[in-house]
Amino acid sequence: MDIGVLLPTGTAQWAKDDDPRELITLARAAEHLGFTSLFVNDSLISPRIEALTMLAALAPATETATLGTGALLPFLRRPIQAAQSLASLDLLSAGRLTLAVGAGYPGRFGRPFYDLSEVPWARRFARLDETVTLWRALWQGADSFHGEFHHFTDIPPALRPYRPEGPPIWLGGATPTALTRTGRLYDGWLPYPPDPADYTTGLHGIHQAATAAGRTPDAVTPALFVTVRIDEDPEHAHRAADDYARATYGMPLAELEKIQAVVTGTAEQVTERLNQYVTAGARHLVTRLAALDLPTHRDQTERTAALIPGLLSHHALRG
């Protein structure tokens, strides 16, 4: 059972006088408090520190925590250069890199990125899968690659990552096709379903797809991306999460809760709700803390860390 935290790399989560270099301090504090992973987001929709740059800064500043992306958008980068950057991060972190990847979503949170990247929107999922296959081939020493989207011959020797097989690669998304692709090709699953029952259903579909592909179900790490806000007053927690939803997505919390896992309330209420996802099968929780300045994020980090023993004990009881 792993419990991680998403670092607030976007300017929408900073107050006017916040120093972005404090993100390193936040990361160290989270690791010290017991979080086993530190994740960053990847986007062009709002100003933020670039994901791989942030992880490069974290690699020498942290010691044991997994360094992850939630989720990386590979189409924003040239594939061979990205493979080199990722191998470099895996080396600099001594094998602590985990990549959750995605292809983007319709609407303003996805399609405009393709225009900026000069990459076609059509067949984006096939392009994503092929890019991941290319990365793995390069990390294994391939000197050529010929797919539907990428054609390379006489590829110079690529930098090998810390682990011979390369960093684990997870997939975000919970559509039926995403579940099949996760079970067939990926090392983990990072969705954010609002209902724990949907998590159970999705995980079952992944296990079926993995078995059909000749893989064991435990080859896929079941993770969860979940927004969290803790307060002694449940109404205050709800209002703070609503402020976060409006600042981050331009929509009220009531709308965000329809499409993403969001848990607010007292420490006891949040623990109970998160444990429902643990019961549903989640084994790596990536918590995004609903805070709009770095001091509040630090406070929420400490509050969430206090939940870790209860989450671990619930997992142990579940066997």
mmCIF file of C-alpha atoms in Angstrom:
data_model
loop_
_atom_site.group_PDB
_atom_site.id
_atom_site.type_symbol
_atom_site.label_atom_id
_atom_site.label_comp_id
_atom_site.label_asym_id
_atom_site.label_seq_id
_atom_site.Cartn_x
_atom_site.Cartn_y
_atom_site.Cartn_z
ATOM 1 C CA MET A 1 0.000 0.000 0.000
ATOM 2 C CA ASP A 2 1.442 3.342 -1.105
ATOM 3 C CA ILE A 3 0.142 6.816 -0.365
ATOM 4 C CA GLY A 4 1.429 9.773 -2.331
ATOM 5 C CA VAL A 5 0.803 13.450 -2.838
ATOM 6 C CA LEU A 6 0.578 15.632 -5.938
ATOM 7 C CA LEU A 7 2.774 18.711 -5.663
ATOM 8 C CA PRO A 8 1.100 22.036 -6.562
ATOM 9 C CA THR A 9 3.235 22.990 -9.550
ATOM 10 C CA GLY A 10 0.585 25.220 -11.158
ATOM 11 C CA THR A 11 0.429 28.937 -10.468
ATOM 12 C CA ALA A 12 -3.317 28.629 -9.791
ATOM 13 C CA GLN A 13 -2.325 26.863 -6.555
ATOM 14 C CA TRP A 14 0.052 29.620 -5.421
ATOM 15 C CA ALA A 15 -0.616 32.855 -3.568
ATOM 16 C CA LYS A 16 0.917 36.033 -4.931
ATOM 17 C CA ASP A 17 3.936 35.958 -2.627
ATOM 18 C CA ASP A 18 4.569 32.181 -2.690
ATOM 19 C CA ASP A 19 8.081 31.124 -3.690
ATOM 20 C CA PRO A 20 7.919 28.160 -6.109
ATOM 21 C CA ARG A 21 11.251 26.922 -4.745
ATOM 22 C CA GLU A 22 9.272 25.993 -1.628
ATOM 23 C CA LEU A 23 7.957 23.042 -3.650
ATOM 24 C CA ILE A 24 11.252 21.288 -2.876
ATOM 25 C CA THR A 25 10.706 21.921 0.829
ATOM 26 C CA LEU A 26 7.135 20.630 0.542
ATOM 27 C CA ALA A 27 8.363 17.478 -1.171
ATOM 28 C CA ARG A 28 10.974 16.791 1.494
ATOM 29 C CA ALA A 29 8.421 17.385 4.229
ATOM 30 C CA ALA A 30 5.939 15.002 2.592
ATOM 31 C CA GLU A 31 8.582 12.287 2.327
ATOM 32 C CA HIS A 32 9.513 12.803 5.988
ATOM 33 C CA LEU A 33 5.832 12.613 6.996
ATOM 34 C CA GLY A 34 5.462 9.179 5.442
ATOM 35 C CA PHE A 35 4.220 9.732 1.898
ATOM 36 C CA THR A 36 5.819 7.128 -0.342
ATOM 37 C CA SER A 37 5.363 8.951 -3.642
ATOM 38 C CA LEU A 38 5.546 12.497 -4.995
ATOM 39 C CA PHE A 39 3.626 13.207 -8.197
ATOM 40 C CA VAL A 40 3.463 16.151 -10.588
ATOM 41 C CA ASN A 41 0.956 17.047 -13.297
ATOM 42 C CA ASP A 42 1.579 17.868 -16.941
ATOM 43 C CA SER A 43 -0.450 20.480 -18.774
ATOM 44 C CA LEU A 44 -0.440 23.496 -21.046
ATOM 45 C CA ILE A 45 -3.859 24.734 -19.989
ATOM 46 C CA SER A 46 -2.464 26.948 -17.232
ATOM 47 C CA PRO A 47 1.024 28.175 -16.267
ATOM 48 C CA ARG A 48 2.937 25.564 -14.290
ATOM 49 C CA ILE A 49 6.434 24.225 -13.758
ATOM 50 C CA GLU A 50 7.131 21.674 -16.480
ATOM 51 C CA ALA A 51 6.687 18.155 -15.123
ATOM 52 C CA LEU A 52 10.039 16.577 -15.981
ATOM 53 C CA THR A 53 11.905 19.699 -14.862
ATOM 54 C CA MET A 54 10.191 19.429 -11.471
ATOM 55 C CA LEU A 55 11.071 15.748 -11.138
ATOM 56 C CA ALA A 56 14.690 16.462 -12.064
ATOM 57 C CA ALA A 57 14.826 18.956 -9.199
ATOM 58 C CA LEU A 58 13.287 16.412 -6.828
ATOM 59 C CA ALA A 59 15.623 13.541 -7.732
ATOM 60 C CA PRO A 60 18.635 14.727 -5.678
ATOM 61 C CA ALA A 61 16.483 16.459 -3.043
ATOM 62 C CA THR A 62 14.603 13.321 -1.975
ATOM 63 C CA GLU A 63 15.733 9.872 -0.946
ATOM 64 C CA THR A 64 13.114 7.147 -0.994
ATOM 65 C CA ALA A 65 9.845 8.449 -2.460
ATOM 66 C CA THR A 66 8.684 7.337 -5.877
ATOM 67 C CA LEU A 67 8.712 10.260 -8.323
ATOM 68 C CA GLY A 68 5.689 10.151 -10.589
ATOM 69 C CA THR A 69 3.701 11.918 -13.278
ATOM 70 C CA GLY A 70 -0.068 12.116 -13.026
ATOM 71 C CA ALA A 71 -0.352 12.151 -15.939
ATOM 72 C CA LEU A 72 2.371 12.855 -18.484
ATOM 73 C CA LEU A 73 1.165 13.812 -21.972
ATOM 74 C CA PRO A 74 3.725 12.217 -24.316
ATOM 75 C CA PHE A 75 2.390 13.925 -27.451
ATOM 76 C CA LEU A 76 3.752 17.224 -26.099
ATOM 77 C CA ARG A 77 7.322 15.924 -26.621
ATOM 78 C CA ARG A 78 9.370 14.372 -29.392
ATOM 79 C CA PRO A 79 9.439 10.651 -28.553
ATOM 80 C CA ILE A 80 13.161 9.877 -28.733
ATOM 81 C CA GLN A 81 14.079 12.996 -26.776
ATOM 82 C CA ALA A 82 11.429 12.104 -24.199
ATOM 83 C CA ALA A 83 12.865 8.591 -23.861
ATOM 84 C CA GLN A 84 16.258 10.130 -23.098
ATOM 85 C CA SER A 85 14.789 12.535 -20.533
ATOM 86 C CA LEU A 86 12.901 9.743 -18.800
ATOM 87 C CA ALA A 87 15.908 7.443 -18.713
ATOM 88 C CA SER A 88 17.920 10.332 -17.265
ATOM 89 C CA LEU A 89 15.347 10.854 -14.513
ATOM 90 C CA ASP A 90 15.308 7.158 -13.706
ATOM 91 C CA LEU A 91 19.110 7.196 -13.401
ATOM 92 C CA LEU A 92 19.249 10.383 -11.327
ATOM 93 C CA SER A 93 16.609 9.039 -8.928
ATOM 94 C CA ALA A 94 18.203 5.574 -8.699
ATOM 95 C CA GLY A 95 15.166 3.864 -10.181
ATOM 96 C CA ARG A 96 12.412 5.806 -8.389
ATOM 97 C CA LEU A 97 10.549 7.043 -11.480
ATOM 98 C CA THR A 98 6.965 5.963 -12.282
ATOM 99 C CA LEU A 99 5.124 7.351 -15.309
ATOM 100 C CA ALA A 100 1.384 7.639 -15.563
ATOM 101 C CA VAL A 101 0.564 8.712 -19.114
ATOM 102 C CA GLY A 102 -2.532 9.904 -20.914
ATOM 103 C CA ALA A 103 -3.713 11.052 -24.331
ATOM 104 C CA GLY A 104 -5.779 14.046 -23.227
ATOM 105 C CA TYR A 105 -9.536 14.570 -23.196
ATOM 106 C CA PRO A 106 -12.056 16.289 -25.469
ATOM 107 C CA GLY A 107 -12.703 19.938 -24.750
ATOM 108 C CA ARG A 108 -10.370 22.594 -23.459
ATOM 109 C CA PHE A 109 -8.428 20.144 -21.281
ATOM 110 C CA GLY A 110 -7.157 18.075 -24.179
ATOM 111 C CA ARG A 111 -7.703 18.869 -27.818
ATOM 112 C CA PRO A 112 -6.115 22.364 -27.840
ATOM 113 C CA PHE A 113 -2.853 20.766 -26.645
ATOM 114 C CA TYR A 114 -2.682 18.808 -29.907
ATOM 115 C CA ASP A 115 -2.920 21.990 -31.936
ATOM 116 C CA LEU A 116 -0.063 23.481 -29.933
ATOM 117 C CA SER A 117 1.985 20.309 -30.377
ATOM 118 C CA GLU A 118 1.192 20.026 -34.102
ATOM 119 C CA VAL A 119 0.107 16.414 -33.553
ATOM 120 C CA PRO A 120 -3.180 15.085 -35.018
ATOM 121 C CA TRP A 121 -6.042 14.464 -32.610
ATOM 122 C CA ALA A 122 -7.181 11.415 -34.575
ATOM 123 C CA ARG A 123 -5.992 8.012 -33.296
ATOM 124 C CA ARG A 124 -4.454 9.623 -30.239
ATOM 125 C CA PHE A 125 -4.768 6.467 -28.131
ATOM 126 C CA ALA A 126 -2.975 4.336 -30.706
ATOM 127 C CA ARG A 127 -0.265 7.009 -30.908
ATOM 128 C CA LEU A 128 0.136 6.938 -27.134
ATOM 129 C CA ASP A 129 0.478 3.147 -27.017
ATOM 130 C CA GLU A 130 2.993 3.180 -29.839
ATOM 131 C CA THR A 131 5.045 5.909 -28.160
ATOM 132 C CA VAL A 132 5.248 3.820 -24.987
ATOM 133 C CA THR A 133 6.278 0.790 -27.070
ATOM 134 C CA LEU A 134 8.974 2.924 -28.730
ATOM 135 C CA TRP A 135 10.324 4.074 -25.367
ATOM 136 C CA ARG A 136 10.568 0.526 -24.094
ATOM 137 C CA ALA A 137 12.305 -0.583 -27.285
ATOM 138 C CA LEU A 138 14.863 2.221 -27.021
ATOM 139 C CA TRP A 139 15.550 1.398 -23.370
ATOM 140 C CA GLN A 140 16.216 -2.194 -24.439
ATOM 141 C CA GLY A 141 18.751 -1.066 -27.044
ATOM 142 C CA ALA A 142 16.721 -1.003 -30.279
ATOM 143 C CA ASP A 143 18.456 0.778 -33.172
ATOM 144 C CA SER A 144 15.362 1.039 -35.368
ATOM 145 C CA PHE A 145 11.595 1.283 -34.982
ATOM 146 C CA HIS A 146 8.800 1.123 -37.537
ATOM 147 C CA GLY A 147 5.221 1.684 -36.423
ATOM 148 C CA GLU A 148 2.138 3.445 -37.667
ATOM 149 C CA PHE A 149 3.237 6.877 -36.414
ATOM 150 C CA HIS A 150 6.976 6.616 -35.774
ATOM 151 C CA HIS A 151 9.617 5.424 -38.233
ATOM 152 C CA PHE A 152 13.276 5.521 -37.271
ATOM 153 C CA THR A 153 16.336 3.768 -38.672
ATOM 154 C CA ASP A 154 19.930 3.914 -37.483
ATOM 155 C CA ILE A 155 18.955 5.211 -34.038
ATOM 156 C CA PRO A 156 22.099 6.105 -32.044
ATOM 157 C CA PRO A 157 22.645 4.169 -28.810
ATOM 158 C CA ALA A 158 20.072 5.373 -26.296
ATOM 159 C CA LEU A 159 20.715 6.140 -22.654
ATOM 160 C CA ARG A 160 19.671 3.125 -20.602
ATOM 161 C CA PRO A 161 17.507 3.762 -17.520
ATOM 162 C CA TYR A 162 18.445 2.640 -14.018
ATOM 163 C CA ARG A 163 16.257 -0.457 -14.288
ATOM 164 C CA PRO A 164 16.864 -2.694 -17.312
ATOM 165 C CA GLU A 165 13.142 -2.830 -18.098
ATOM 166 C CA GLY A 166 12.762 0.923 -17.638
ATOM 167 C CA PRO A 167 10.412 2.776 -15.283
ATOM 168 C CA PRO A 168 6.886 1.425 -14.752
ATOM 169 C CA ILE A 169 4.337 3.040 -17.053
ATOM 170 C CA TRP A 170 0.731 3.426 -15.896
ATOM 171 C CA LEU A 171 -2.312 4.504 -17.886
ATOM 172 C CA GLY A 172 -4.901 7.038 -16.838
ATOM 173 C CA GLY A 173 -8.489 6.592 -17.990
ATOM 174 C CA ALA A 174 -11.437 4.327 -17.309
ATOM 175 C CA THR A 175 -13.258 3.820 -20.616
ATOM 176 C CA PRO A 176 -13.740 0.196 -21.701
ATOM 177 C CA THR A 177 -10.953 0.528 -24.272
ATOM 178 C CA ALA A 178 -8.640 2.110 -21.681
ATOM 179 C CA LEU A 179 -9.242 -0.813 -19.344
ATOM 180 C CA THR A 180 -8.372 -3.299 -22.079
ATOM 181 C CA ARG A 181 -5.237 -1.387 -23.050
ATOM 182 C CA THR A 182 -4.163 -1.129 -19.408
ATOM 183 C CA GLY A 183 -4.459 -4.858 -18.853
ATOM 184 C CA ARG A 184 -2.665 -5.642 -22.095
ATOM 185 C CA LEU A 185 0.190 -3.126 -22.149
ATOM 186 C CA TYR A 186 0.653 -1.103 -18.981
ATOM 187 C CA ASP A 187 2.199 -1.567 -15.544
ATOM 188 C CA GLY A 188 -0.426 0.359 -13.591
ATOM 189 C CA TRP A 189 -3.770 2.141 -13.662
ATOM 190 C CA LEU A 190 -4.390 5.700 -12.403
ATOM 191 C CA PRO A 191 -8.084 6.665 -12.777
ATOM 192 C CA TYR A 192 -10.241 9.000 -10.655
ATOM 193 C CA PRO A 193 -13.760 7.507 -10.611
ATOM 194 C CA PRO A 194 -16.197 9.358 -8.326
ATOM 195 C CA ASP A 195 -17.775 6.072 -7.180
ATOM 196 C CA PRO A 196 -15.645 3.337 -5.536
ATOM 197 C CA ALA A 197 -17.967 0.745 -7.089
ATOM 198 C CA ASP A 198 -16.838 1.885 -10.534
ATOM 199 C CA TYR A 199 -13.248 1.381 -9.421
ATOM 200 C CA THR A 200 -14.008 -2.248 -8.567
ATOM 201 C CA THR A 201 -15.695 -2.782 -11.928
ATOM 202 C CA GLY A 202 -12.825 -1.187 -13.822
ATOM 203 C CA LEU A 203 -10.192 -3.182 -11.991
ATOM 204 C CA HIS A 204 -12.058 -6.386 -12.782
ATOM 205 C CA GLY A 205 -12.002 -5.454 -16.468
ATOM 206 C CA ILE A 206 -8.262 -4.831 -16.307
ATOM 207 C CA HIS A 207 -7.656 -8.202 -14.677
ATOM 208 C CA GLN A 208 -9.662 -9.903 -17.410
ATOM 209 C CA ALA A 209 -7.684 -8.108 -20.132
ATOM 210 C CA ALA A 210 -4.377 -8.939 -18.444
ATOM 211 C CA THR A 211 -5.280 -12.610 -18.218
ATOM 212 C CA ALA A 212 -6.353 -12.659 -21.875
ATOM 213 C CA ALA A 213 -2.970 -11.154 -22.804
ATOM 214 C CA GLY A 214 -1.094 -13.839 -20.880
ATOM 215 C CA ARG A 215 -0.231 -11.550 -17.981
ATOM 216 C CA THR A 216 -0.997 -11.993 -14.311
ATOM 217 C CA PRO A 217 -3.484 -9.533 -12.766
ATOM 218 C CA ASP A 218 -0.893 -8.371 -10.231
ATOM 219 C CA ALA A 219 1.265 -7.133 -13.126
ATOM 220 C CA VAL A 220 -0.877 -3.969 -13.041
ATOM 221 C CA THR A 221 -0.581 -1.654 -10.023
ATOM 222 C CA PRO A 222 -4.074 -0.405 -9.073
ATOM 223 C CA ALA A 223 -3.724 3.280 -8.192
ATOM 224 C CA LEU A 224 -6.189 6.130 -7.603
ATOM 225 C CA PHE A 225 -5.983 9.877 -8.221
ATOM 226 C CA VAL A 226 -8.168 11.638 -5.646
ATOM 227 C CA THR A 227 -8.655 15.244 -4.553
ATOM 228 C CA VAL A 228 -8.710 15.670 -0.765
ATOM 229 C CA ARG A 229 -9.588 18.490 1.616
ATOM 230 C CA ILE A 230 -9.630 18.010 5.406
ATOM 231 C CA ASP A 231 -11.036 20.397 8.008
ATOM 232 C CA GLU A 232 -12.631 20.160 11.445
ATOM 233 C CA ASP A 233 -15.695 21.785 9.876
ATOM 234 C CA PRO A 234 -17.026 19.684 6.964
ATOM 235 C CA GLU A 235 -18.743 22.720 5.442
ATOM 236 C CA HIS A 236 -15.492 24.655 5.454
ATOM 237 C CA ALA A 237 -13.740 21.735 3.765
ATOM 238 C CA HIS A 238 -16.441 21.659 1.110
ATOM 239 C CA ARG A 239 -16.207 25.403 0.465
ATOM 240 C CA ALA A 240 -12.419 25.236 0.199
ATOM 241 C CA ALA A 241 -12.685 22.397 -2.313
ATOM 242 C CA ASP A 242 -15.230 24.426 -4.279
ATOM 243 C CA ASP A 243 -12.804 27.355 -4.399
ATOM 244 C CA TYR A 244 -10.125 24.955 -5.624
ATOM 245 C CA ALA A 245 -12.366 23.522 -8.342
ATOM 246 C CA ARG A 246 -13.287 26.979 -9.611
ATOM 247 C CA ALA A 247 -9.665 28.196 -9.589
ATOM 248 C CA THR A 248 -8.273 25.064 -11.218
ATOM 249 C CA TYR A 249 -11.013 24.009 -13.638
ATOM 250 C CA GLY A 250 -13.318 26.992 -13.869
ATOM 251 C CA MET A 251 -16.237 24.905 -12.616
ATOM 252 C CA PRO A 252 -18.012 24.468 -9.263
ATOM 253 C CA LEU A 253 -17.247 21.487 -7.084
ATOM 254 C CA ALA A 254 -20.674 20.005 -7.794
ATOM 255 C CA GLU A 255 -19.664 19.605 -11.450
ATOM 256 C CA LEU A 256 -16.141 18.355 -10.742
ATOM 257 C CA GLU A 257 -17.471 15.681 -8.383
ATOM 258 C CA LYS A 258 -19.441 14.177 -11.268
ATOM 259 C CA ILE A 259 -16.244 13.315 -13.157
ATOM 260 C CA GLN A 260 -13.473 13.035 -10.560
ATOM 261 C CA ALA A 261 -12.938 11.437 -7.167
ATOM 262 C CA VAL A 262 -13.168 14.190 -4.546
ATOM 263 C CA VAL A 263 -13.182 13.540 -0.797
ATOM 264 C CA THR A 264 -13.804 16.326 1.729
ATOM 265 C CA GLY A 265 -14.723 16.537 5.399
ATOM 266 C CA THR A 266 -13.228 15.787 8.778
ATOM 267 C CA ALA A 267 -10.237 13.490 9.109
ATOM 268 C CA GLU A 268 -12.563 10.658 10.098
ATOM 269 C CA GLN A 269 -14.883 11.247 7.135
ATOM 270 C CA VAL A 270 -12.011 11.422 4.653
ATOM 271 C CA THR A 271 -10.413 8.272 6.065
ATOM 272 C CA GLU A 272 -13.700 6.393 5.791
ATOM 273 C CA ARG A 273 -14.213 7.456 2.187
ATOM 274 C CA LEU A 274 -10.637 6.698 1.110
ATOM 275 C CA ASN A 275 -10.877 3.288 2.736
ATOM 276 C CA GLN A 276 -13.844 2.560 0.476
ATOM 277 C CA TYR A 277 -11.437 2.853 -2.463
ATOM 278 C CA VAL A 278 -8.942 0.631 -0.659
ATOM 279 C CA THR A 279 -11.707 -1.932 -0.225
ATOM 280 C CA ALA A 280 -12.477 -1.509 -3.933
ATOM 281 C CA GLY A 281 -8.905 -2.541 -4.735
ATOM 282 C CA ALA A 282 -6.781 0.632 -4.846
ATOM 283 C CA ARG A 283 -3.235 0.029 -3.637
ATOM 284 C CA HIS A 284 -1.562 3.354 -4.436
ATOM 285 C CA LEU A 285 -3.426 6.538 -3.532
ATOM 286 C CA VAL A 286 -2.202 9.750 -5.167
ATOM 287 C CA THR A 287 -3.803 12.565 -3.197
ATOM 288 C CA ARG A 288 -4.234 16.013 -4.704
ATOM 289 C CA LEU A 289 -4.717 18.483 -1.876
ATOM 290 C CA ALA A 290 -7.295 21.200 -2.486
ATOM 291 C CA ALA A 291 -5.251 24.222 -1.432
ATOM 292 C CA LEU A 292 -4.669 27.551 -3.163
ATOM 293 C CA ASP A 293 -1.442 28.632 -1.485
ATOM 294 C CA LEU A 294 1.694 26.822 -0.370
ATOM 295 C CA PRO A 295 1.273 27.303 3.410
ATOM 296 C CA THR A 296 -2.215 25.798 3.225
ATOM 297 C CA HIS A 297 -0.844 22.968 1.111
ATOM 298 C CA ARG A 298 1.715 22.271 3.831
ATOM 299 C CA ASP A 299 -1.070 22.214 6.432
ATOM 300 C CA GLN A 300 -3.151 19.837 4.290
ATOM 301 C CA THR A 301 -0.075 17.661 3.745
ATOM 302 C CA GLU A 302 0.309 17.267 7.494
ATOM 303 C CA ARG A 303 -3.416 16.585 7.987
ATOM 304 C CA THR A 304 -3.422 13.970 5.228
ATOM 305 C CA ALA A 305 -0.256 12.337 6.531
ATOM 306 C CA ALA A 306 -2.047 11.801 9.846
ATOM 307 C CA LEU A 307 -4.507 9.552 7.968
ATOM 308 C CA ILE A 308 -1.808 7.188 6.705
ATOM 309 C CA PRO A 309 -1.827 4.777 9.703
ATOM 310 C CA GLY A 310 -5.605 4.315 9.403
ATOM 311 C CA LEU A 311 -5.363 3.642 5.674
ATOM 312 C CA LEU A 312 -2.529 1.160 6.110
ATOM 313 C CA SER A 313 -4.287 -0.677 8.928
ATOM 314 C CA HIS A 314 -7.472 -0.936 6.847
ATOM 315 C CA HIS A 315 -5.423 -2.375 3.972
ATOM 316 C CA ALA A 316 -3.820 -4.877 6.343
ATOM 317 C CA LEU A 317 -7.220 -5.972 7.633
ATOM 318 C CA ARG A 318 -8.403 -6.449 4.058
ATOM 319 C CA GLY A 319 -5.493 -8.842 3.572
#
